[in-house]
Coordinates of C-alpha atoms and ligand atoms in Angstrom, one line a residue:
X1 CA 59.5 -2.0 45.8
X2 CA 56.4 -0.4 47.2
X3 CA 56.1 3.2 48.2
X4 CA 54.0 5.0 50.8
X5 CA 53.9 8.1 53.0
X6 CA 57.0 8.5 55.3
X7 CA 55.6 9.1 58.7
X8 CA 58.1 8.0 61.3
X9 CA 61.9 7.9 60.5
X10 CA 64.2 5.0 61.0
X11 CA 65.2 2.0 58.9
X12 CA 63.6 -1.3 59.8
X13 CA 64.5 -4.9 58.7
X14 CA 62.5 -7.9 59.7
X15 CA 59.8 -10.5 59.0
X16 CA 56.2 -9.5 58.4
X17 CA 53.3 -10.2 60.7
X18 CA 50.0 -9.5 59.0
X19 CA 47.4 -7.9 61.2
X20 CA 43.8 -8.2 60.2
X21 CA 41.1 -5.7 61.3
X22 CA 40.0 -6.5 64.8
X23 CA 36.7 -4.6 64.4
X24 CA 33.8 -6.7 65.5
X25 CA 30.6 -6.2 63.4
X26 CA 27.6 -8.3 64.4
X27 CA 24.6 -9.1 62.2
X28 CA 21.5 -10.9 63.2
X29 CA 20.7 -14.0 61.2
X30 CA 18.0 -16.7 61.3
X31 CA 19.4 -20.2 61.8
X32 CA 18.0 -23.5 60.6
X33 CA 20.4 -26.0 62.1
X34 CA 20.2 -25.1 65.8
X35 CA 22.4 -28.0 67.0
X36 CA 25.2 -27.0 64.7
X37 CA 25.0 -23.4 65.8
X38 CA 25.2 -24.4 69.5
X39 CA 28.2 -26.6 68.7
X40 CA 29.9 -23.8 66.8
X41 CA 29.4 -21.6 69.9
X42 CA 30.7 -24.2 72.3
X43 CA 33.8 -24.7 70.2
X44 CA 34.5 -20.9 70.2
X45 CA 34.2 -20.9 74.0
X46 CA 36.6 -23.9 74.2
X47 CA 39.1 -22.2 71.9
X48 CA 39.0 -19.1 74.0
X49 CA 39.6 -21.2 77.1
X50 CA 42.7 -22.8 75.6
X51 CA 44.0 -19.4 74.4
X52 CA 43.4 -17.8 77.9
X53 CA 45.2 -20.7 79.6
X54 CA 48.2 -20.0 77.3
X55 CA 48.1 -16.3 78.0
X56 CA 47.8 -16.9 81.7
X57 CA 50.9 -19.1 81.7
X58 CA 52.9 -16.5 79.7
X59 CA 51.8 -13.7 82.0
X60 CA 52.7 -15.8 85.0
X61 CA 56.2 -16.4 83.6
X62 CA 56.8 -12.8 82.3
X63 CA 55.0 -10.7 85.0
X64 CA 54.3 -12.9 88.0
X65 CA 51.2 -14.0 89.9
X66 CA 49.7 -10.5 90.3
X67 CA 49.3 -9.8 86.7
X68 CA 48.3 -13.3 85.8
X69 CA 45.4 -13.1 88.2
X70 CA 43.2 -11.3 85.7
X71 CA 43.3 -14.2 83.3
X72 CA 42.1 -16.5 86.2
X73 CA 39.1 -14.2 86.5
X74 CA 38.5 -14.5 82.8
X75 CA 38.6 -18.2 82.9
X76 CA 36.0 -18.2 85.7
X77 CA 33.7 -16.1 83.6
X78 CA 33.9 -18.8 80.9
X79 CA 32.9 -21.4 83.4
X80 CA 29.9 -19.3 84.6
X81 CA 26.8 -21.2 83.5
X82 CA 24.5 -18.2 83.9
X83 CA 26.5 -16.4 81.2
X84 CA 27.4 -19.1 78.7
X85 CA 24.2 -21.1 79.1
X86 CA 22.1 -18.0 78.7
X87 CA 23.6 -17.5 75.2
X88 CA 22.9 -21.2 74.3
X89 CA 19.3 -20.8 75.4
X90 CA 18.9 -17.7 73.3
X91 CA 20.3 -19.4 70.2
X92 CA 17.8 -22.2 70.7
X93 CA 14.7 -20.1 71.7
X94 CA 15.1 -17.4 69.1
X95 CA 16.8 -19.5 66.4
X96 CA 19.4 -16.8 65.9
X97 CA 23.1 -17.0 65.1
X98 CA 25.6 -17.5 67.9
X99 CA 27.4 -14.2 67.7
X100 CA 24.2 -12.2 67.8
X101 CA 22.8 -14.2 70.7
X102 CA 26.0 -14.0 72.7
X103 CA 26.5 -10.3 72.1
X104 CA 22.9 -9.6 73.4
X105 CA 23.6 -11.6 76.6
X106 CA 27.0 -9.9 77.0
X107 CA 25.3 -6.5 76.7
X108 CA 22.6 -7.3 79.3
X109 CA 25.3 -8.4 81.8
X110 CA 27.3 -5.3 81.2
X111 CA 24.3 -3.0 81.6
X112 CA 23.5 -4.6 85.0
X113 CA 27.1 -4.6 86.2
X114 CA 27.7 -1.0 85.1
X115 CA 24.7 0.3 87.0
X116 CA 25.9 -1.2 90.3
X117 CA 27.1 1.0 93.1
X118 CA 29.9 -1.3 94.0
X119 CA 33.0 -0.2 92.1
X120 CA 34.4 -3.8 92.1
X121 CA 31.3 -5.0 90.3
X122 CA 31.5 -2.2 87.8
X123 CA 35.1 -3.1 87.0
X124 CA 33.9 -6.7 86.2
X125 CA 32.0 -5.2 83.3
X126 CA 35.3 -4.6 81.6
X127 CA 36.4 -8.2 82.1
X128 CA 33.1 -9.5 80.6
X129 CA 33.8 -7.3 77.5
X130 CA 37.3 -8.6 77.1
X131 CA 36.4 -12.3 77.4
X132 CA 33.4 -11.8 75.2
X133 CA 35.5 -10.2 72.5
X134 CA 37.7 -13.2 72.4
X135 CA 34.8 -15.6 71.8
X136 CA 33.2 -13.2 69.2
X137 CA 36.5 -13.1 67.3
X138 CA 36.5 -16.9 67.1
X139 CA 32.9 -17.0 66.0
X140 CA 33.6 -14.4 63.3
X141 CA 36.9 -16.0 62.2
X142 CA 38.8 -12.8 63.0
X143 CA 42.4 -13.6 63.3
X144 CA 43.2 -11.8 66.5
X145 CA 46.8 -10.9 67.4
X146 CA 47.5 -9.4 70.8
X147 CA 49.9 -6.7 69.9
X148 CA 50.9 -6.0 73.5
X149 CA 52.5 -9.4 73.9
X150 CA 54.2 -10.7 70.8
X151 CA 56.4 -13.8 70.6
X152 CA 59.1 -12.6 68.3
X153 CA 60.5 -9.4 66.6
X154 CA 58.3 -8.4 63.7
X155 CA 57.3 -5.7 61.2
X156 CA 53.6 -5.3 61.3
X157 CA 51.6 -5.0 58.1
X158 CA 47.9 -4.1 58.0
X159 CA 45.3 -2.4 56.0
X160 CA 44.9 -0.1 58.9
X161 CA 45.9 0.0 62.5
X162 CA 43.8 1.9 65.0
X163 CA 45.3 4.4 67.4
X164 CA 44.4 2.1 70.3
X165 CA 46.2 -0.9 68.7
X166 CA 49.2 1.3 68.2
X167 CA 49.0 2.5 71.8
X168 CA 49.3 -1.0 73.3
X169 CA 52.0 -2.2 70.9
X170 CA 54.9 -4.1 72.4
X171 CA 57.6 -1.6 71.6
X172 CA 60.4 -4.1 72.1
X173 CA 59.0 -6.5 69.6
X174 CA 57.6 -4.2 66.9
X175 CA 60.5 -3.2 64.7
X176 CA 58.3 -1.0 62.5
X177 CA 54.9 -1.0 60.8
X178 CA 53.3 -0.5 57.4
X179 CA 49.7 0.3 56.6
X180 CA 47.7 0.7 53.4
X181 CA 45.7 3.7 54.5
X182 CA 46.4 6.9 56.6
X183 CA 48.3 10.1 56.4
X184 CA 51.1 12.0 58.2
X185 CA 48.8 13.3 60.8
X186 CA 46.6 10.2 61.4
X187 CA 46.9 9.3 65.0
X188 CA 48.5 6.0 64.3
X189 CA 51.3 7.9 62.5
X190 CA 51.6 10.4 65.4
X191 CA 51.9 7.5 67.9
X192 CA 54.6 5.8 65.8
X193 CA 56.7 9.0 66.1
X194 CA 56.3 9.3 69.8
X195 CA 57.1 5.6 70.3
X196 CA 60.1 6.1 67.9
X197 CA 59.0 3.1 65.8
X198 CA 59.8 3.5 62.0
X199 CA 56.6 3.6 60.0
X200 CA 55.2 4.0 56.4
X201 CA 51.5 4.4 55.8
X202 CA 49.4 4.8 52.7
X203 CA 51.2 2.0 50.9
X204 CA 49.0 1.0 47.9
X205 CA 48.4 -2.8 47.5
X206 CA 50.4 -3.6 50.6
X207 CA 48.3 -6.5 51.9
X208 CA 48.0 -8.0 48.4
X209 CA 51.8 -8.1 48.0
X210 CA 52.8 -9.4 51.4
X211 CA 52.2 -12.5 53.5
X212 CA 53.3 -13.6 56.9
X213 CA 57.0 -14.3 57.2
X214 CA 58.1 -12.2 54.2
X215 CA 61.4 -10.5 54.8
X216 CA 61.1 -6.7 54.3
X217 CA 63.3 -3.7 54.7
X218 CA 61.8 -0.2 54.7
X219 CA 62.9 3.4 55.2
X220 CA 60.6 5.5 57.4
X221 CA 62.2 8.7 56.0
X222 CA 61.6 8.1 52.3
X223 CA 58.6 5.8 52.4
X224 CA 60.4 3.0 50.4
X225 CA 59.4 -0.6 51.2
X226 CA 61.4 -3.4 49.7
X227 CA 60.0 -7.0 49.8
X228 CA 62.5 -9.8 49.9
X229 CA 65.6 -7.6 49.2
X230 CA 68.8 -9.1 47.8
X231 CA 72.0 -9.0 49.7
X232 CA 73.3 -5.8 48.0
X233 CA 70.1 -4.0 49.0
X234 CA 70.3 -5.2 52.6
X235 CA 73.9 -4.0 52.8
X236 CA 73.0 -0.6 51.4
X237 CA 70.2 -0.2 53.9
X238 CA 72.4 -1.3 56.8
X239 CA 74.8 1.5 55.9
X240 CA 71.8 3.9 55.8
X241 CA 70.8 2.7 59.2
X242 CA 74.3 3.3 60.6
X243 CA 74.3 6.9 59.1
X244 CA 70.9 7.5 60.6
X245 CA 72.0 6.4 64.1
X246 CA 75.2 8.5 63.8
X247 CA 73.2 11.6 62.9
X248 CA 71.0 11.0 65.9
X249 CA 74.1 10.7 68.2
X250 CA 75.5 14.0 66.9
X251 CA 72.3 15.7 68.0
X252 CA 73.0 14.8 71.6
X253 CA 75.3 17.9 72.0
X254 CA 72.1 19.9 72.1
X255 CA 70.9 18.1 75.3
X256 CA 71.0 20.5 78.2
X257 CA 71.3 23.6 75.9
X258 CA 68.8 26.4 76.0
X259 CA 66.6 26.9 73.0
X260 CA 67.5 30.4 72.0
X261 CA 67.8 32.2 68.7
X262 CA 71.2 33.8 67.7
X263 CA 69.9 37.1 68.9
X264 CA 68.8 35.8 72.2
X265 CA 65.1 35.1 72.1
X266 CA 64.1 32.1 74.3
X267 CA 61.7 29.7 72.7
X268 CA 59.6 27.1 74.6
X269 CA 60.3 23.7 73.1
X270 CA 58.0 21.1 74.4
X271 CA 56.7 17.6 73.6
X272 CA 53.4 16.0 72.6
X273 CA 52.7 12.9 74.7
X274 CA 49.9 10.2 74.8
X275 CA 50.6 8.4 78.1
X276 CA 52.9 8.7 81.1
X277 CA 55.0 6.1 79.4
X278 CA 56.1 8.7 76.8
X279 CA 57.9 10.6 79.5
X280 CA 61.0 8.4 79.0
X281 CA 61.5 9.7 75.4
X282 CA 60.6 13.2 76.4
X283 CA 63.3 13.2 79.1
X284 CA 65.8 11.5 76.8
X285 CA 65.3 14.2 74.3
X286 CA 65.4 17.0 76.8
X287 CA 62.1 18.6 76.1
X288 CA 61.2 21.6 78.3
X289 CA 57.8 20.3 79.3
X290 CA 54.6 19.0 77.6
X291 CA 52.7 21.2 75.1
X292 CA 50.0 18.6 74.4
X293 CA 49.0 15.6 76.5
X294 CA 46.5 13.7 74.4
X295 CA 44.4 12.2 77.3
X296 CA 42.2 10.1 75.0
X297 CA 44.9 7.3 75.0
X298 CA 44.2 6.8 78.6
X299 CA 40.6 6.1 77.7
X300 CA 41.7 3.6 75.0
X301 CA 43.5 1.3 77.4
X302 CA 40.6 -0.4 79.0
X303 CA 37.1 -1.6 78.2
X304 CA 35.5 1.3 80.0
X305 CA 36.3 4.9 80.9
X306 CA 39.1 5.4 83.4
X307 CA 37.9 6.3 86.8
X308 CA 38.6 9.7 88.4
X309 CA 41.3 8.0 90.6
X310 CA 43.0 6.3 87.6
X311 CA 43.1 9.6 85.8
X312 CA 44.3 11.5 88.8
X313 CA 47.2 9.1 89.2
X314 CA 48.2 9.4 85.5
X315 CA 48.1 13.2 85.5
X316 CA 49.8 13.4 88.8
X317 CA 52.6 11.1 87.6
X318 CA 53.4 13.4 84.7
X319 CA 53.1 16.6 86.7
X320 CA 55.2 15.5 89.5
X321 CA 57.9 14.0 87.3
X322 CA 58.2 17.2 85.3
X323 CA 57.6 19.8 88.0
X324 CA 58.2 22.8 87.6
X325 CA 58.1 22.4 83.9
X326 CA 54.8 23.2 82.2
X327 CA 52.4 20.4 81.3
X328 CA 49.5 21.3 79.0
X329 CA 46.8 18.6 79.3
X330 CA 44.1 18.5 76.7
X331 CA 40.7 17.3 77.7
X332 CA 39.2 14.3 76.0
X333 CA 39.3 14.4 72.2
X334 CA 37.4 11.3 71.0
X335 CA 35.9 11.0 67.6
X336 CA 37.4 11.3 64.1
X337 CA 39.9 8.4 63.9
X338 CA 39.9 7.9 67.7
X339 CA 37.1 5.6 68.7
X340 CA 36.0 4.2 72.0
X341 CA 34.0 1.0 71.5
X342 CA 32.4 1.2 74.9
X343 CA 30.9 4.6 74.2
X344 CA 28.7 3.0 71.5
X345 CA 28.7 6.1 69.3
X346 CA 26.7 5.6 66.1
X347 CA 28.7 5.5 62.8
X348 CA 28.7 8.9 61.1
X349 CA 29.1 10.0 57.5
X350 CA 31.7 12.5 58.4
X351 CA 33.3 11.7 61.8
X352 CA 35.8 14.5 61.7
X353 CA 33.0 17.0 61.2
X354 CA 30.8 15.3 63.7
X355 CA 30.3 14.2 67.3
X356 CA 33.8 14.8 68.5
X357 CA 36.0 16.3 71.2
X358 CA 34.4 19.1 73.1
X359 CA 31.1 18.5 71.4
X360 CA 30.9 15.0 72.8
X361 CA 32.2 16.2 76.3
X362 CA 29.5 18.9 76.5
X363 CA 26.9 16.4 75.6
X364 CA 28.2 13.7 78.0
X365 CA 28.9 16.1 80.9
X366 CA 29.3 13.4 83.5
X367 CA 32.3 11.9 81.7
X368 CA 33.8 15.4 81.1
X369 CA 33.3 16.4 84.8
X370 CA 35.1 13.3 86.0
X371 CA 38.1 14.3 83.9
X372 CA 38.0 17.9 85.0
X373 CA 37.9 16.9 88.7
X374 CA 40.9 14.6 88.2
X375 CA 42.8 17.4 86.5
X376 CA 42.0 20.0 89.1
X377 CA 43.1 17.6 91.9
X378 CA 46.3 16.7 90.0
X379 CA 47.1 20.3 89.4
X380 CA 48.4 20.6 93.0
X381 CA 51.4 18.4 92.0
X382 CA 52.9 20.5 89.3
X383 CA 52.7 23.2 86.7
X384 CA 49.4 22.3 85.0
X385 CA 47.6 24.1 82.2
X386 CA 44.3 22.7 80.9
X387 CA 43.1 23.2 77.3
X388 CA 39.9 22.3 75.4
X389 CA 40.0 20.7 71.9
X390 CA 38.1 21.7 68.8
X391 CA 36.4 24.8 70.1
X392 CA 34.5 26.3 67.2
X393 CA 32.5 29.2 68.9
X394 CA 32.6 31.4 71.9
X395 CA 29.5 29.7 73.3
X396 CA 31.3 26.3 73.4
X397 CA 34.2 27.8 75.2
X398 CA 31.9 29.5 77.8
X399 CA 30.0 26.1 78.3
X400 CA 33.3 24.2 78.8
X401 CA 34.5 26.7 81.3
X402 CA 31.1 26.5 83.1
X403 CA 31.6 22.7 83.6
X404 CA 35.1 23.4 84.9
X405 CA 33.6 25.7 87.4
X406 CA 31.0 23.1 88.4
X407 CA 33.8 20.7 89.0
X408 CA 35.6 23.2 91.2
X409 CA 32.4 23.9 93.2
X410 CA 31.9 20.2 93.8
X411 CA 35.5 19.7 95.0
X412 CA 35.1 22.8 97.2
X413 CA 32.0 21.3 98.8
X414 CA 33.6 17.9 99.3
X415 CA 36.6 19.6 100.9
X416 CA 39.0 18.0 98.4
X417 CA 42.1 20.0 97.6
X418 CA 42.7 21.2 94.1
X419 CA 44.8 23.8 92.3
X420 CA 43.2 27.3 92.0
X421 CA 45.6 28.9 89.6
X422 CA 45.7 26.7 86.5
X423 CA 46.0 28.5 83.2
X424 CA 43.1 27.7 80.9
X425 CA 43.6 27.6 77.1
X426 CA 42.0 26.3 74.0
X427 CA 43.1 24.7 70.8
X428 CA 42.7 26.6 67.5
X429 CA 41.9 23.8 65.1
X430 CA 38.7 25.0 63.4
X431 CA 38.8 28.0 60.9
X432 CA 35.8 29.6 62.7
X433 CA 37.8 29.8 65.9
X434 CA 40.9 31.2 64.1
X435 CA 38.8 33.9 62.4
X436 CA 37.2 35.0 65.8
X437 CA 40.5 34.5 67.7
X438 CA 40.4 38.2 68.7
X439 CA 37.1 37.5 70.6
X440 CA 38.3 34.1 72.0
X441 CA 41.6 35.5 73.2
X442 CA 39.8 37.6 75.8
X443 CA 38.4 34.4 77.5
X444 CA 41.5 32.2 77.7
X445 CA 45.1 32.4 79.0
X446 CA 46.6 30.9 75.9
X447 CA 46.0 29.3 72.5
X448 CA 47.6 26.2 71.0
X449 CA 47.2 25.9 67.3
X450 CA 46.4 22.4 66.1
X451 CA 47.5 22.4 62.5
X452 CA 46.6 18.7 62.0
X453 CA 43.0 19.6 62.1
X454 CA 43.3 23.3 61.1
X455 CA 44.7 22.2 57.7
X456 CA 42.0 19.6 57.1
X457 CA 39.2 21.9 58.0
X458 CA 40.6 25.0 56.1
X459 CA 41.4 23.1 52.9
X460 CA 38.6 20.5 53.2
X461 CA 41.1 17.7 52.9
X462 CA 40.5 14.6 55.1
X463 CA 43.8 14.2 57.1
X464 CA 43.4 10.4 56.9
X465 CA 42.9 10.1 53.1
X466 CA 46.1 9.1 51.3
X467 CA 44.4 9.7 47.9
X468 CA 44.3 13.5 48.5
X469 CA 47.3 13.9 50.7
X470 CA 49.0 16.1 48.0
X471 CA 46.3 18.7 48.9
X472 CA 47.1 18.6 52.6
X473 CA 49.8 21.2 53.3
X474 CA 50.7 23.5 56.1
X475 CA 52.3 25.7 53.5
X476 CA 48.9 26.5 51.9
X477 CA 48.8 30.3 52.0
X478 CA 45.3 30.1 53.6
X479 CA 46.6 28.1 56.5
X480 CA 49.6 30.4 57.0
X481 CA 47.5 33.5 57.0
X482 CA 45.2 32.0 59.6
X483 CA 48.2 31.0 61.8
X484 CA 49.5 34.6 61.6
X485 CA 46.1 36.0 62.4
X486 CA 45.8 33.9 65.5
X487 CA 49.2 34.8 66.8
X488 CA 48.6 38.5 66.3
X489 CA 45.2 38.4 67.9
X490 CA 46.5 36.6 71.0
X491 CA 49.4 38.9 71.4
X492 CA 47.2 42.0 71.2
X493 CA 45.4 40.6 74.3
X494 CA 48.7 39.7 76.0
X495 CA 48.2 36.0 75.7
X496 CA 50.8 33.4 74.6
X497 CA 50.4 31.1 71.6
X498 CA 51.8 27.6 71.1
X499 CA 51.4 25.1 68.3
X500 CA 51.0 21.4 68.9
X501 CA 50.1 20.2 65.4
X502 CA 52.8 18.3 63.6
X503 CA 53.7 21.4 61.6
X504 CA 55.5 22.8 64.7
X505 CA 58.3 20.2 64.3
X506 CA 58.7 20.6 60.6
X507 CA 62.1 22.1 59.7
X508 CA 60.7 24.2 56.8
X509 CA 57.9 25.6 59.0
X510 CA 60.0 26.5 62.1
X511 CA 61.7 29.6 60.6
X512 CA 58.3 30.9 59.3
X513 CA 56.6 30.3 62.7
X514 CA 59.5 32.0 64.5
X515 CA 59.0 35.0 62.2
X516 CA 55.3 35.0 63.0
X517 CA 56.1 35.3 66.7
X518 CA 55.0 31.8 67.9
X519 CA 55.9 31.5 71.6
X520 CA 55.9 27.7 72.1
X521 CA 56.6 24.8 69.8
X522 CA 55.2 21.4 70.8
X523 CA 56.2 18.2 68.8
X524 CA 57.0 14.5 69.0
X525 CA 59.9 14.1 71.4
X526 CA 62.1 12.7 68.6
X527 CA 61.9 16.1 66.8
X528 CA 63.0 18.2 69.8
X529 CA 66.8 18.1 69.3
X530 CA 66.7 18.7 65.5
X531 CA 64.3 21.7 66.2
X532 CA 66.7 23.1 68.9
X533 CA 69.6 22.8 66.6
X534 CA 67.7 24.7 63.9
X535 CA 66.3 27.5 66.2
X536 CA 69.7 28.0 67.8
X537 CA 71.0 28.7 64.3
X538 CA 68.4 31.3 63.4
X539 CA 68.1 35.0 63.9
X540 CA 64.7 36.7 64.8
X541 CA 65.1 39.6 62.3
X542 CA 65.9 37.3 59.5
X543 CA 63.0 35.0 60.4
X544 CA 60.7 38.0 60.5
X545 CA 61.7 39.2 57.0
X546 CA 61.5 35.6 55.7
X547 CA 58.0 35.1 57.0
X548 CA 56.9 38.4 55.6
X549 CA 58.0 37.3 52.2
X550 CA 56.3 34.0 52.6
X551 CA 53.0 35.7 53.4
X552 CA 53.1 37.4 50.0
X553 CA 53.5 34.2 48.1
X554 CA 50.6 32.6 46.3
X555 CA 51.0 28.9 46.3
X556 CA 52.3 26.2 48.7
X557 CA 54.7 25.0 45.9
X558 CA 56.3 28.5 45.8
X559 CA 56.7 28.6 49.5
X560 CA 58.2 25.1 49.8
X561 CA 60.7 25.9 47.1
X562 CA 61.6 29.2 48.8
X563 CA 62.1 27.4 52.1
X564 CA 64.2 24.7 50.6
X565 CA 66.5 27.3 49.1
X566 CA 66.7 29.1 52.4
X567 CA 67.4 26.0 54.4
X568 CA 70.3 25.1 52.1
X569 CA 71.8 28.6 52.6
X570 CA 71.4 28.1 56.4
X571 CA 73.3 24.9 56.5
Ligands
LIG1 C1 45.8 18.9 65.9 O1 44.7 18.8 65.4 O2 46.8 19.6 65.4 C2 46.1 18.3 67.2 C3 47.3 18.5 67.8 O3 45.2 17.5 67.7 P1 45.0 16.0 67.2 O4 46.1 15.6 66.2 O5 45.0 15.1 68.4 O6 43.7 16.0 66.5
LIG2 MG1 43.1 18.0 66.6

């Protein structure tokens, strides 16, 4: 038995599919045997051609002619002598390794295509990237598995899975996944919860102990992973799975009920989503809107940034479908564990403290403005609220609002309709923002507290690092005091406060947050009904005195113990 961090509940049984890192790292090397290198390259092109033919056939069968067309285009690129022969000439002329030569040619083609006015040609740049990556993976011997179209039902096991790999996963085929690194609030874990796929991360020695085809059962609630279990164990876990499904069914009585404390205070209970596809689980779990739409997943689905039109359509879909329920859309938060290969951002020593979120957007204003234009336009179709991530000073907030105003002026000039009464908010994720929340509150309509980051920055504990995960706690008194401070400061200015970090859905946190006066709780859709059941059993006065007591406590252990005792009394 192995053990890891339980990040997404559910019991999974199935055969393992090992997933190796798909990151492509290219080094330049001098080559002696030029003929052999050219042959190696030609073989990689040939293998890609065979693979693409197979994918094309499958797409034709599963999705029809329309969707299969793209693979036809890819095959044509492989036949383009200008592209392929240019790489061969470069290998010969410069005596360099095939992957380096080919990547250079790919980049020069992409640069030319991306600078063209014609949008059709610009889109071809993404095709070139995709085809080239296939060839490069063959050259580098990277065992690539397309997670969006799997042949059979599997449990994925990997050293790590990137958020973009998780975003494209074939939900019908992936019964669960296991990784060696990561924590409860790594984005891969967050995605698993919103897709309702059982998952355990931070499992030490996972890849050493598993191989393709091994039969595994694991429990996403306890973090236990059993390799090749005996019949008795399988039976035991089958019973657990039944109990788990029964408990979920019982929660259904809370569908359609208002979220209201025993003494009548209404609480906004909303969902975190990553793409319009997540609306199905949101609706199934009867959330009262969206408290956090992580737009970066939209940027991870292609080989280049989504256009204004593509973004407009995605935002409009969500807004229209939920109208008049509120939808809080967060502007692009790239960086940290969320990477975009096509932005070519240099590796950093401390990516979570680096070029991330609003910092990147204020630097790459063109990308930011396209998103803001799409948002303003989509605002006409529902109850939109926009918020900025990772604000750490007043100046940053002012700068972000200035770009928003520029986007409005542009639309005005171009006579394009947009919504003029959108609430503007910001996330509180950085301690400096929490500390000056009295100042910031004057400049926004609302705050949303992002505890996933607020905890890591307050306690100096990397949210991705499983080795120090015992230090990462929302019950750390420093974190709780900051949350209370933010709520009080916002309320003094008459502004509302939500929380969209994972702590908002934690059953031990909810009574404390209620007592602090939090107005909106935003969480994975699968946590909505358990949260409603809990809130509907609580009383505001009791929550207030409980949270006052918690604020006097000195350690997270003391607070956790106190909350465990209280929850037992509740049930
Ligand atoms: C947070 O930091 O709490 C948050 C909701 O943002 P993300 O998890 O996307 O960093
Ligand atoms: Mg964050």
